[in-house]
PDB file of C-alpha atoms in Angstrom:
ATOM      1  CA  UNK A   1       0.000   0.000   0.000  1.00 82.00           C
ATOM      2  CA  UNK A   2       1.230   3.688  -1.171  1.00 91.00           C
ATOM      3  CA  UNK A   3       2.328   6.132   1.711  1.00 90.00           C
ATOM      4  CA  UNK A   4       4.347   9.327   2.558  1.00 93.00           C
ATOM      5  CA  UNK A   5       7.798   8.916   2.495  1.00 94.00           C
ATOM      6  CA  UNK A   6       8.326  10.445   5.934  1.00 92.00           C
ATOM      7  CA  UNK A   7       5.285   7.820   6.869  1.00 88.00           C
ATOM      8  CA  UNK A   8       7.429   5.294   5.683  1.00 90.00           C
ATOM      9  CA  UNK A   9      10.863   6.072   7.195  1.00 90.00           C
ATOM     10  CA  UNK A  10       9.079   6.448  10.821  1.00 83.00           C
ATOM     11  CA  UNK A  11       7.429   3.506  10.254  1.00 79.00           C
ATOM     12  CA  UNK A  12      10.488   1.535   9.732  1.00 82.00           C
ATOM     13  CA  UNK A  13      12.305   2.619  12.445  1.00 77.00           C
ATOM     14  CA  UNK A  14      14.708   4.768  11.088  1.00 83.00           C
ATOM     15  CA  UNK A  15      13.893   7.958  12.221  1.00 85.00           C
ATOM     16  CA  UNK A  16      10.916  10.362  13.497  1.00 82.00           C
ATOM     17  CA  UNK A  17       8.483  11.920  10.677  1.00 85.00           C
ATOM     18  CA  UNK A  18      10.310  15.085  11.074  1.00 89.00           C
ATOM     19  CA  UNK A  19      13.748  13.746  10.807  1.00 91.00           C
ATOM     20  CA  UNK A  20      12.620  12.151   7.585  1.00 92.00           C
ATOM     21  CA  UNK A  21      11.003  15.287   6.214  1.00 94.00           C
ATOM     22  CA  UNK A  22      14.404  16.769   6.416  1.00 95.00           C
ATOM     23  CA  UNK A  23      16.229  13.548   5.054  1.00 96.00           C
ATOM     24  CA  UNK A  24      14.515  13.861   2.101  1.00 96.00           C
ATOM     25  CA  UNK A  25      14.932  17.383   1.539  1.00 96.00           C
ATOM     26  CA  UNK A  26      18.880  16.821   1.516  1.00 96.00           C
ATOM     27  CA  UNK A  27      18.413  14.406  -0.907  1.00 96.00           C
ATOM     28  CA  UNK A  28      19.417  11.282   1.460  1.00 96.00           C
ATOM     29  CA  UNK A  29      15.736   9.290   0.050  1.00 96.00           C
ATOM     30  CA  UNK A  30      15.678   7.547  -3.004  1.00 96.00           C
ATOM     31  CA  UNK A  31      12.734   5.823  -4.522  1.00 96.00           C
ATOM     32  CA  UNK A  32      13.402   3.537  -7.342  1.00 96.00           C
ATOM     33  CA  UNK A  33      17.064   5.134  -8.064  1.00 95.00           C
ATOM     34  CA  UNK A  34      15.678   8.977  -8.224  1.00 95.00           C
ATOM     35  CA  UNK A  35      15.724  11.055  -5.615  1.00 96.00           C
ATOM     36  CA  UNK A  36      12.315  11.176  -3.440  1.00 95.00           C
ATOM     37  CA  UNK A  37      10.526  15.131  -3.122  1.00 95.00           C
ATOM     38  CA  UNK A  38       8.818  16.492  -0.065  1.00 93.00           C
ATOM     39  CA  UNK A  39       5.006  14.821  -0.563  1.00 90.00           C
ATOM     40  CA  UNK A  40       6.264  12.251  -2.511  1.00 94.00           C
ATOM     41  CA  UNK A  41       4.232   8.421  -1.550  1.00 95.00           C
ATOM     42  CA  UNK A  42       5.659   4.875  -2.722  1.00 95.00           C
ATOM     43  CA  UNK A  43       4.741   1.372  -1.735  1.00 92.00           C
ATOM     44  CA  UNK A  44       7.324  -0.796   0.249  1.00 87.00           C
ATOM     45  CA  UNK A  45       6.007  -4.066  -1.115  1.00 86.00           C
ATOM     46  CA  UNK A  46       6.812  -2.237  -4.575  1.00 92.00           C
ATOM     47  CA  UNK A  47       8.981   0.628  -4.818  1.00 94.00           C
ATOM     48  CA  UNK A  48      12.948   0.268  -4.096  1.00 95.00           C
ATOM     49  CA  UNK A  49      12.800   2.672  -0.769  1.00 95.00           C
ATOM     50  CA  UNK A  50      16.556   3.405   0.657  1.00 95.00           C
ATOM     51  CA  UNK A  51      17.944   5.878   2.774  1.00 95.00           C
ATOM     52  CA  UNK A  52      21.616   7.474   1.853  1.00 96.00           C
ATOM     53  CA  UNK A  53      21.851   4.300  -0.182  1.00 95.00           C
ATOM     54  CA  UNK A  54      20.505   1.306   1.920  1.00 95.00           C
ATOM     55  CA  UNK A  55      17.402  -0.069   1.565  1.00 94.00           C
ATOM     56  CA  UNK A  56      15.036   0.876   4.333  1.00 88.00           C
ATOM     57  CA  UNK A  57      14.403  -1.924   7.363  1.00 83.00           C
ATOM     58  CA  UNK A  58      10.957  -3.921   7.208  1.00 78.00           C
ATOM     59  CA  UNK A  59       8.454  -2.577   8.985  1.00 73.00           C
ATOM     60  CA  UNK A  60       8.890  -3.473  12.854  1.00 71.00           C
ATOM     61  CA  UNK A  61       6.040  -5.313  14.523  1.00 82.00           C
ATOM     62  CA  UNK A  62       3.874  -2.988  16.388  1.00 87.00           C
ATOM     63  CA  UNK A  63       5.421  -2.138  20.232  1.00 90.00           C
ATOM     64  CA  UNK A  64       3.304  -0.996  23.059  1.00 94.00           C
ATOM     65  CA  UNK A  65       5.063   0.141  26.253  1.00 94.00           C
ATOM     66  CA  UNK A  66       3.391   1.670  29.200  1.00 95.00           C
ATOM     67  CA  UNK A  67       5.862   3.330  31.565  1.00 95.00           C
ATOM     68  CA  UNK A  68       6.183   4.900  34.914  1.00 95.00           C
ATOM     69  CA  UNK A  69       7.995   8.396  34.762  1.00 95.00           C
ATOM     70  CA  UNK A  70       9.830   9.069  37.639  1.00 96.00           C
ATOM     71  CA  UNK A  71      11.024  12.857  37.574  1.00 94.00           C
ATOM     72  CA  UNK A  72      13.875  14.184  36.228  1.00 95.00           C
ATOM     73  CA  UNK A  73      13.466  12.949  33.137  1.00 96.00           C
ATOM     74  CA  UNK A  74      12.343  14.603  29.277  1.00 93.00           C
ATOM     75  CA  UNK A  75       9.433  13.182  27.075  1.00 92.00           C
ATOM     76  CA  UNK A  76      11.593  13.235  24.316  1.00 90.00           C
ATOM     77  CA  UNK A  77      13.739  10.881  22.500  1.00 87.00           C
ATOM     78  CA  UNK A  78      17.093  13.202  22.537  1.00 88.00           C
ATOM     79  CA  UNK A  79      17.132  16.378  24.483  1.00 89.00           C
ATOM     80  CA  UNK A  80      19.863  19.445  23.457  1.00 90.00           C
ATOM     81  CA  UNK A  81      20.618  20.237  26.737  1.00 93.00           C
ATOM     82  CA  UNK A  82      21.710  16.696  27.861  1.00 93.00           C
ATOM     83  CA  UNK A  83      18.976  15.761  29.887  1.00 95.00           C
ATOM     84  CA  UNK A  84      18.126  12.191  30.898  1.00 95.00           C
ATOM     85  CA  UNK A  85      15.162  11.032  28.621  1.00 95.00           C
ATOM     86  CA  UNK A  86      12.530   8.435  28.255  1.00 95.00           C
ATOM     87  CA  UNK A  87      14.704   7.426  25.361  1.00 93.00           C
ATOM     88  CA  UNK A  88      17.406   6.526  28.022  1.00 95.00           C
ATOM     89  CA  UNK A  89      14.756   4.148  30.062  1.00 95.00           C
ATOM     90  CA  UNK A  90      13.479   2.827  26.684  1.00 94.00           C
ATOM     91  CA  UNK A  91      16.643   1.755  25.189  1.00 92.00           C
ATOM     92  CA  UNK A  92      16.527  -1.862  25.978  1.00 90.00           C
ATOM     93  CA  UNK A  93      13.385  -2.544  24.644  1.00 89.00           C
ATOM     94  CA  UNK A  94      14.746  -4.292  21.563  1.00 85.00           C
ATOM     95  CA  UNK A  95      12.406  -1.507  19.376  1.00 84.00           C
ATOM     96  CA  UNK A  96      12.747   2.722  18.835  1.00 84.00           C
ATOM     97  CA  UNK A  97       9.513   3.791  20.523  1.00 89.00           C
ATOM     98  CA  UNK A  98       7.503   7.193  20.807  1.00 88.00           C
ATOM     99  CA  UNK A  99       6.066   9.047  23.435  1.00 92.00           C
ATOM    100  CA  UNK A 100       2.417   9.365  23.295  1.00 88.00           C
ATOM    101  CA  UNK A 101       1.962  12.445  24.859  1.00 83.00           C
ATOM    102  CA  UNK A 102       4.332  15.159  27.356  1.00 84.00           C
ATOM    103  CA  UNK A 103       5.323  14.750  30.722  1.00 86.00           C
ATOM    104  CA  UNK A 104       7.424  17.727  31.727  1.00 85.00           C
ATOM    105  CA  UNK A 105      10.760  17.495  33.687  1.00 90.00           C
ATOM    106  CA  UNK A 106       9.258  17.584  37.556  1.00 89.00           C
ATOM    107  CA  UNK A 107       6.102  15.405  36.559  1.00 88.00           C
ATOM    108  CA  UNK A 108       6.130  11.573  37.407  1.00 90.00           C
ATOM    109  CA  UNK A 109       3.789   9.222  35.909  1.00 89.00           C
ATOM    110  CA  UNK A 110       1.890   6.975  33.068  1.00 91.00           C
ATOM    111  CA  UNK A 111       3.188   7.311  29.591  1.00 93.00           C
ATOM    112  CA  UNK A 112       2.465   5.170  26.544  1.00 94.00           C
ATOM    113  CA  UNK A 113       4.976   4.962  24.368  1.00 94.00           C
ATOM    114  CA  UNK A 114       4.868   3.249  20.458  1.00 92.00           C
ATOM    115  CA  UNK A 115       6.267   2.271  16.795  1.00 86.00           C
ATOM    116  CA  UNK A 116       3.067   2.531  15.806  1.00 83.00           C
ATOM    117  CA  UNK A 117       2.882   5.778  14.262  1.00 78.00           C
ATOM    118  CA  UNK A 118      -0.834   5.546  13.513  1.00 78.00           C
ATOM    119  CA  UNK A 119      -1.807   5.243  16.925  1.00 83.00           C
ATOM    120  CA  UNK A 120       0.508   8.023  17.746  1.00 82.00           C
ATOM    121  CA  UNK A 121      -0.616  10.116  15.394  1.00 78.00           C
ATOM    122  CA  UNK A 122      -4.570   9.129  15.791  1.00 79.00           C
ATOM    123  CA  UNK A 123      -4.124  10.375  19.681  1.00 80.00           C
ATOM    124  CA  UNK A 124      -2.119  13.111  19.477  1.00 76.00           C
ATOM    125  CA  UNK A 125      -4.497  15.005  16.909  1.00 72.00           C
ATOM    126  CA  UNK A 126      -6.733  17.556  17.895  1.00 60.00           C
ATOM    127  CA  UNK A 127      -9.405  16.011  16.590  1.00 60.00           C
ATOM    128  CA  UNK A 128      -8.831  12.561  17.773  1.00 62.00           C
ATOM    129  CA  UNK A 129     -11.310  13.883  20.949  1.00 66.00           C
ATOM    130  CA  UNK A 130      -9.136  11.643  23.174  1.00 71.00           C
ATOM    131  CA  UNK A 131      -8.983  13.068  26.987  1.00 79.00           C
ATOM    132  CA  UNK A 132      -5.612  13.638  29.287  1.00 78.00           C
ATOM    133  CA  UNK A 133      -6.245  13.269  32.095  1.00 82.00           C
ATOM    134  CA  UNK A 134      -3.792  14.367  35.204  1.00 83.00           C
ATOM    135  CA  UNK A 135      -3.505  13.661  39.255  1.00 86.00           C
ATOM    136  CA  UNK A 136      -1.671  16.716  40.684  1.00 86.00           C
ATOM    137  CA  UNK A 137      -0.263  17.036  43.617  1.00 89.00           C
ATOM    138  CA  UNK A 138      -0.191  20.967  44.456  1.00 89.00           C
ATOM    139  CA  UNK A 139       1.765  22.990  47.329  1.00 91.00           C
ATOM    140  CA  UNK A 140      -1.677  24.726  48.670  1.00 90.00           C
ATOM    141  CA  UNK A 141      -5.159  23.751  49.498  1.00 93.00           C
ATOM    142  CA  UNK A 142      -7.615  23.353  47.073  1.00 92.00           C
ATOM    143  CA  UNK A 143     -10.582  25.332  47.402  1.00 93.00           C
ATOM    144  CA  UNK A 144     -13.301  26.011  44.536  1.00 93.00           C
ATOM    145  CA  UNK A 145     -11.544  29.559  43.812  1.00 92.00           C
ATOM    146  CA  UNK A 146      -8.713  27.406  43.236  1.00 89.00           C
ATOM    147  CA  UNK A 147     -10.330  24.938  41.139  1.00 91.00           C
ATOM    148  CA  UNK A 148     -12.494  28.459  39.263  1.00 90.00           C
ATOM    149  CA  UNK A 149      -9.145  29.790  38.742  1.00 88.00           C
ATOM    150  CA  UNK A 150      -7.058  27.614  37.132  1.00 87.00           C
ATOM    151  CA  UNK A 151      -9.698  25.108  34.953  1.00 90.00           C
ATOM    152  CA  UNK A 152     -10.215  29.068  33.167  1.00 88.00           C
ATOM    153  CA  UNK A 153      -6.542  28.450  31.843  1.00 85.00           C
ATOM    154  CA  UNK A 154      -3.781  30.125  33.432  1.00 81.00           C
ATOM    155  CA  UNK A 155      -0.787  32.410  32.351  1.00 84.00           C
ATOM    156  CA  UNK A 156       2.863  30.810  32.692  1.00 79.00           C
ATOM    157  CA  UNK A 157       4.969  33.523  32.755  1.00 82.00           C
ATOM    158  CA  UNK A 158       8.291  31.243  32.381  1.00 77.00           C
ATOM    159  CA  UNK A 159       7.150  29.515  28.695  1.00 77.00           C
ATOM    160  CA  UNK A 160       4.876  32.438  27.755  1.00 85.00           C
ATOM    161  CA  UNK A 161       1.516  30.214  27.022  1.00 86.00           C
ATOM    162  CA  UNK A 162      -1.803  30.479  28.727  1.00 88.00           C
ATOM    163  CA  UNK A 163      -2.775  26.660  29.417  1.00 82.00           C
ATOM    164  CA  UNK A 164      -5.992  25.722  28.309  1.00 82.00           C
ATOM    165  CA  UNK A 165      -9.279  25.443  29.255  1.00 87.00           C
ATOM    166  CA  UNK A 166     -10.107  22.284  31.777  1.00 89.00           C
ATOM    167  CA  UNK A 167     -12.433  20.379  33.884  1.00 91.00           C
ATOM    168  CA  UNK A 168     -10.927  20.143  37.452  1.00 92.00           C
ATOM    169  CA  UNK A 169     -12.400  18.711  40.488  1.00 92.00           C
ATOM    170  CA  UNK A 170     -10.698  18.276  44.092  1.00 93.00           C
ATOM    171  CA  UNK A 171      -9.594  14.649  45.180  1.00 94.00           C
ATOM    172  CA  UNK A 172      -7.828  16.036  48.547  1.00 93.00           C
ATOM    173  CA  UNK A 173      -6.867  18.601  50.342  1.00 92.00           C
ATOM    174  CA  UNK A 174      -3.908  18.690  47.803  1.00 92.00           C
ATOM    175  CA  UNK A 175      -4.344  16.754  45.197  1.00 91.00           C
ATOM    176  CA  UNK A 176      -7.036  17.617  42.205  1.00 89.00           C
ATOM    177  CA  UNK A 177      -7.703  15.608  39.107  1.00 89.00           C
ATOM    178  CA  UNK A 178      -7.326  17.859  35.290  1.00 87.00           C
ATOM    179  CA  UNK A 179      -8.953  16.618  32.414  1.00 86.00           C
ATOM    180  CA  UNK A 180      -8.191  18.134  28.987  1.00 80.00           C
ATOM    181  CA  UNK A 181      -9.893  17.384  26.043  1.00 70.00           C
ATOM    182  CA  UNK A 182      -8.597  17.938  22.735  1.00 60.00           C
TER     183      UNK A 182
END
């Protein structure tokens, strides 16, 4: 079956989507001895795919890993300021996986991670309608102003974004649950 090029280098393992768009750009994809364009689709089964002159991997089996968090670690595969990553925990797994999703830095917790870029993409979209949902842990009580206040977005002065719109409601005295949906 035809797909993207990019779909097709993620998909076998060499690379993210992104990494791919850029491969191809530089010229480094070939399909069936030309060089590939930005856009372009071929069919694996079909089309001689290769990457600065080797033939692109088969398509790895689909891998689903849940995994606990801890803190002090990046969502991210490779991280320019040399920060541990999930990458680092995920390295024995025997396949390159994705995060589904962010957990930043401080947070600890349950993240999916996956080769299959389908699924990845499917719940990452916008429009997927999929809900995140959060336990946090918080320094203060939480009162309804509390819960008013922040489920109306807040400002965060240190990335410049207002967070967006959620539903929040207590579980403690410390501790509320956040869902977001997309």
């Amino acid at each position: 079956m035809e797909d993207r090029l990019q779909k097709l280098l993620s998909a076998a393992g060499v690379c993210s989507r992104r990494a791919a768009e850029r491969y191809i750009e530089a010229g480094r994809v070939t399909v069936n001895g030309e060089a590939a364009r930005l856009g372009a689709k071929a069919d694996p089964d079909r089309d001689d795919v290769r990457l600065d002159g080797r033939p692109l991997p088969k398509r790895a089996e689909a891998a689903y890993l849940l995994l606990n968090k801890p803190r002090g670690y990046v969502t991210t595969l490779s991280d320019e300021q040399g920060r541990r990553t999930v990458a680092d925990l995920t390295a024995g797994c025997g396949v390159r996986v994705y995060p589904v999703g962010r957990l930043d830095l401080d947070s600890e917790g349950l993240l999916l991670l996956s080769n299959d870029g389908d699924l990845i993409q499917a719940m990452m979209k916008g429009s997927g309608g999929h809900e995140k949902e959060y336990l946090v842990k918080v320094d203060k009580e939480v009162t309804p102003e509390f819960i008013q206040k922040m489920s109306g977005g807040v400002y965060l002065e240190d990335l410049d974004i207002t967070t967006r719109e959620c539903r929040l409601e207590r579980v403690s005295m410390f501790i509320f649950r956040m869902v977001l949906t997309q």
